[in-house]
Amino acid sequence: MQTEHERGAAPAPPPHGRRGRRTVLVASALVVVAAVAVVGALGLGGDGAEDGSSAPPRSGSTVPVTRATLTERTTVDGQLGYGTEIPLPVKSTGTVTWLPADGRTVERGGTLLRVDDRPVVLLYGTLPMYRDLGPTAGTRQDAGTEGDAQYKGDQGRTDDTSGAPAPSGSPTPGGAGAGETGGALRGMDVLQFESNLAALGYTGFTVDEKFTDLTARAVKRWQASLGLPQTGTVGVGDVVYSAGKVRIGHAGVRLGSAVTEDVLTYTGTSRKVVVNASAAEDSWAVRGAAVTVGLPDGKSVKGEVASVGKKATAPEEGGGDGGSGAPTVPVTITIKDQKAVGRLESAPVTVEYVGRERADVLTVPVAALVALAEGGHGLETADGRFVAVKTGLFADGRVEVSGSAVREGMKVRIPE
């Protein structure tokens, strides 16, 4: 029979070995739960239990697979400016007595410089001045200097300055051969000069390939406006031709020096960009190709490839190519909207061009790609499955994907 002491005593603790076993069982259960969570997260646990329970939700957002056109764009460095300075083909001989300021714009009829205090005038054309232009022997030269000074604007007269009426049967005013009784200097250079003379407002002659006495009369009026002796003949050093208006570069001589081949340089008046493109990667540089020019202020303007050099050169040591020594070719890019460039005359810029392009392809954000254990890339679907894909063009933060399991509109996960 038990005593009261025996009945009120607390139960004896379990043996030490049994408590240790319970601890091990609890720890094992925790490991199993963690393993199930991991399997579910990796999408390796099947479709879930029959009672409808599913794997724990995955973190990260989902995005749809979309169909789009991917364009690969590449940016290279360039230099904004007016292009390479070219020496003016001045044929005058003598002493330089006046020079224009650097950066000055000279248009048709403007003075480029003065030699022996005579102006050298800019005219437009592609044929260089290679001879004096004036009446030849046999061409009537009876046009008086004083009368010609009052001739400007009088285009209806066919007589000389004496006021005598034109002889019967004379050509109509301005007609071919008007005012000539013999041969006349002929050539395309005459046509080019007469076109300029007419554009400056000196008319009364036919713009053709013949330098008649009526042309000489107009020349005298032009010479009078320049303060030159009214000879009716244009000297080979009186005129310099260019394709259009020019921007003065810099002078190669000082006032008082003799005229040399580099007496004055010039450029065009439109700002352009020159890119020293890698000769191995210049397939984008095709005449007429559209590019985007990035300015230092963050703005961008449209440009167009105007020319591509045919001679590759190695960059100078210590140049901006990082010392790679890769040969480059000069690519000139024109900018149609000059106002968009602002007041910049020279500055480093960037040029963005289109490389490869893939139209109407399936794309996803690059961040959606995952590396598969078996190699290659894949996508994780919204329900936790992984599908293998083949990648194509990468551009603008997206990538082209293809594969039998990929379709437009399918939701894929972007891992955190």
mmCIF file of N, CA, C and O in Angstrom, residues 80 269-273 291 293 295 299-304 333-344:
data_model
loop_
_atom_site.group_PDB
_atom_site.id
_atom_site.type_symbol
_atom_site.label_atom_id
_atom_site.label_comp_id
_atom_site.label_asym_id
_atom_site.label_seq_id
_atom_site.Cartn_x
_atom_site.Cartn_y
_atom_site.Cartn_z
ATOM 1 N N LEU A 80 32.351 67.535 -83.676
ATOM 2 C CA LEU A 80 31.568 68.530 -84.399
ATOM 3 C C LEU A 80 32.466 69.671 -84.856
ATOM 4 O O LEU A 80 33.329 70.131 -84.109
ATOM 5 N N THR A 269 30.175 76.315 -94.740
ATOM 6 C CA THR A 269 29.537 77.073 -93.659
ATOM 7 C C THR A 269 28.612 76.220 -92.798
ATOM 8 O O THR A 269 28.086 76.697 -91.803
ATOM 9 N N SER A 270 28.404 74.980 -93.170
ATOM 10 C CA SER A 270 27.534 74.090 -92.399
ATOM 11 C C SER A 270 28.364 73.233 -91.452
ATOM 12 O O SER A 270 29.401 72.690 -91.846
ATOM 13 N N ARG A 271 27.880 73.126 -90.222
ATOM 14 C CA ARG A 271 28.586 72.268 -89.261
ATOM 15 C C ARG A 271 28.279 70.806 -89.552
ATOM 16 O O ARG A 271 27.186 70.456 -89.975
ATOM 17 N N LYS A 272 29.280 70.000 -89.349
ATOM 18 C CA LYS A 272 29.171 68.575 -89.627
ATOM 19 C C LYS A 272 29.937 67.811 -88.570
ATOM 20 O O LYS A 272 30.621 68.386 -87.727
ATOM 21 N N VAL A 273 29.839 66.504 -88.620
ATOM 22 C CA VAL A 273 30.517 65.646 -87.641
ATOM 23 C C VAL A 273 31.427 64.691 -88.388
ATOM 24 O O VAL A 273 31.039 64.126 -89.421
ATOM 25 N N VAL A 291 21.597 58.681 -88.891
ATOM 26 C CA VAL A 291 22.216 58.517 -87.576
ATOM 27 C C VAL A 291 21.642 59.583 -86.645
ATOM 28 O O VAL A 291 20.944 60.498 -87.074
ATOM 29 N N VAL A 293 22.897 62.315 -83.691
ATOM 30 C CA VAL A 293 24.056 62.988 -83.112
ATOM 31 C C VAL A 293 23.685 63.509 -81.722
ATOM 32 O O VAL A 293 22.731 64.275 -81.582
ATOM 33 N N LEU A 295 24.502 65.834 -78.639
ATOM 34 C CA LEU A 295 25.245 67.056 -78.353
ATOM 35 C C LEU A 295 25.652 67.108 -76.885
ATOM 36 O O LEU A 295 25.077 66.409 -76.042
ATOM 37 N N LYS A 299 20.973 67.216 -75.779
ATOM 38 C CA LYS A 299 20.026 67.159 -76.885
ATOM 39 C C LYS A 299 20.597 66.312 -78.022
ATOM 40 O O LYS A 299 21.794 66.051 -78.064
ATOM 41 N N SER A 300 19.733 65.919 -78.921
ATOM 42 C CA SER A 300 20.176 65.128 -80.071
ATOM 43 C C SER A 300 19.554 65.692 -81.337
ATOM 44 O O SER A 300 18.459 66.266 -81.312
ATOM 45 N N VAL A 301 20.265 65.547 -82.441
ATOM 46 C CA VAL A 301 19.792 66.000 -83.747
ATOM 47 C C VAL A 301 19.997 64.876 -84.755
ATOM 48 O O VAL A 301 20.840 63.993 -84.562
ATOM 49 N N LYS A 302 19.230 64.935 -85.832
ATOM 50 C CA LYS A 302 19.344 63.923 -86.876
ATOM 51 C C LYS A 302 20.503 64.252 -87.810
ATOM 52 O O LYS A 302 20.745 65.414 -88.126
ATOM 53 N N GLY A 303 21.202 63.230 -88.224
ATOM 54 C CA GLY A 303 22.309 63.393 -89.155
ATOM 55 C C GLY A 303 22.238 62.359 -90.260
ATOM 56 O O GLY A 303 21.440 61.415 -90.205
ATOM 57 N N GLU A 304 23.080 62.552 -91.255
ATOM 58 C CA GLU A 304 23.110 61.627 -92.392
ATOM 59 C C GLU A 304 24.542 61.450 -92.867
ATOM 60 O O GLU A 304 25.293 62.424 -92.969
ATOM 61 N N ILE A 333 29.486 63.234 -91.440
ATOM 62 C CA ILE A 333 28.039 63.235 -91.226
ATOM 63 C C ILE A 333 27.531 64.664 -91.301
ATOM 64 O O ILE A 333 28.049 65.547 -90.614
ATOM 65 N N THR A 334 26.545 64.895 -92.136
ATOM 66 C CA THR A 334 25.957 66.223 -92.268
ATOM 67 C C THR A 334 24.734 66.352 -91.373
ATOM 68 O O THR A 334 24.058 65.367 -91.059
ATOM 69 N N ILE A 335 24.447 67.591 -90.982
ATOM 70 C CA ILE A 335 23.294 67.900 -90.133
ATOM 71 C C ILE A 335 22.428 68.897 -90.878
ATOM 72 O O ILE A 335 22.849 70.031 -91.133
ATOM 73 N N LYS A 336 21.237 68.497 -91.245
ATOM 74 C CA LYS A 336 20.355 69.361 -92.033
ATOM 75 C C LYS A 336 19.842 70.535 -91.210
ATOM 76 O O LYS A 336 19.818 71.672 -91.688
ATOM 77 N N ASP A 337 19.413 70.283 -89.987
ATOM 78 C CA ASP A 337 18.869 71.333 -89.132
ATOM 79 C C ASP A 337 20.006 72.002 -88.374
ATOM 80 O O ASP A 337 20.322 71.631 -87.244
ATOM 81 N N GLN A 338 20.617 72.992 -88.991
ATOM 82 C CA GLN A 338 21.749 73.679 -88.364
ATOM 83 C C GLN A 338 21.333 74.467 -87.130
ATOM 84 O O GLN A 338 22.116 74.628 -86.193
ATOM 85 N N LYS A 339 20.105 74.954 -87.096
ATOM 86 C CA LYS A 339 19.636 75.716 -85.936
ATOM 87 C C LYS A 339 19.573 74.847 -84.687
ATOM 88 O O LYS A 339 19.750 75.346 -83.575
ATOM 89 N N ALA A 340 19.325 73.553 -84.879
ATOM 90 C CA ALA A 340 19.220 72.653 -83.733
ATOM 91 C C ALA A 340 20.556 72.481 -83.021
ATOM 92 O O ALA A 340 20.589 72.097 -81.852
ATOM 93 N N VAL A 341 21.644 72.777 -83.711
ATOM 94 C CA VAL A 341 22.973 72.647 -83.100
ATOM 95 C C VAL A 341 23.279 73.819 -82.177
ATOM 96 O O VAL A 341 24.160 73.741 -81.321
ATOM 97 N N GLY A 342 22.525 74.904 -82.324
ATOM 98 C CA GLY A 342 22.766 76.081 -81.493
ATOM 99 C C GLY A 342 23.988 76.860 -81.960
ATOM 100 O O GLY A 342 24.262 76.948 -83.153
ATOM 101 N N ARG A 343 24.721 77.395 -81.006
ATOM 102 C CA ARG A 343 25.891 78.213 -81.333
ATOM 103 C C ARG A 343 27.196 77.429 -81.327
ATOM 104 O O ARG A 343 28.262 77.995 -81.550
ATOM 105 N N LEU A 344 27.116 76.155 -81.050
ATOM 106 C CA LEU A 344 28.342 75.357 -81.013
ATOM 107 C C LEU A 344 29.042 75.367 -82.357
ATOM 108 O O LEU A 344 28.419 75.168 -83.403
#
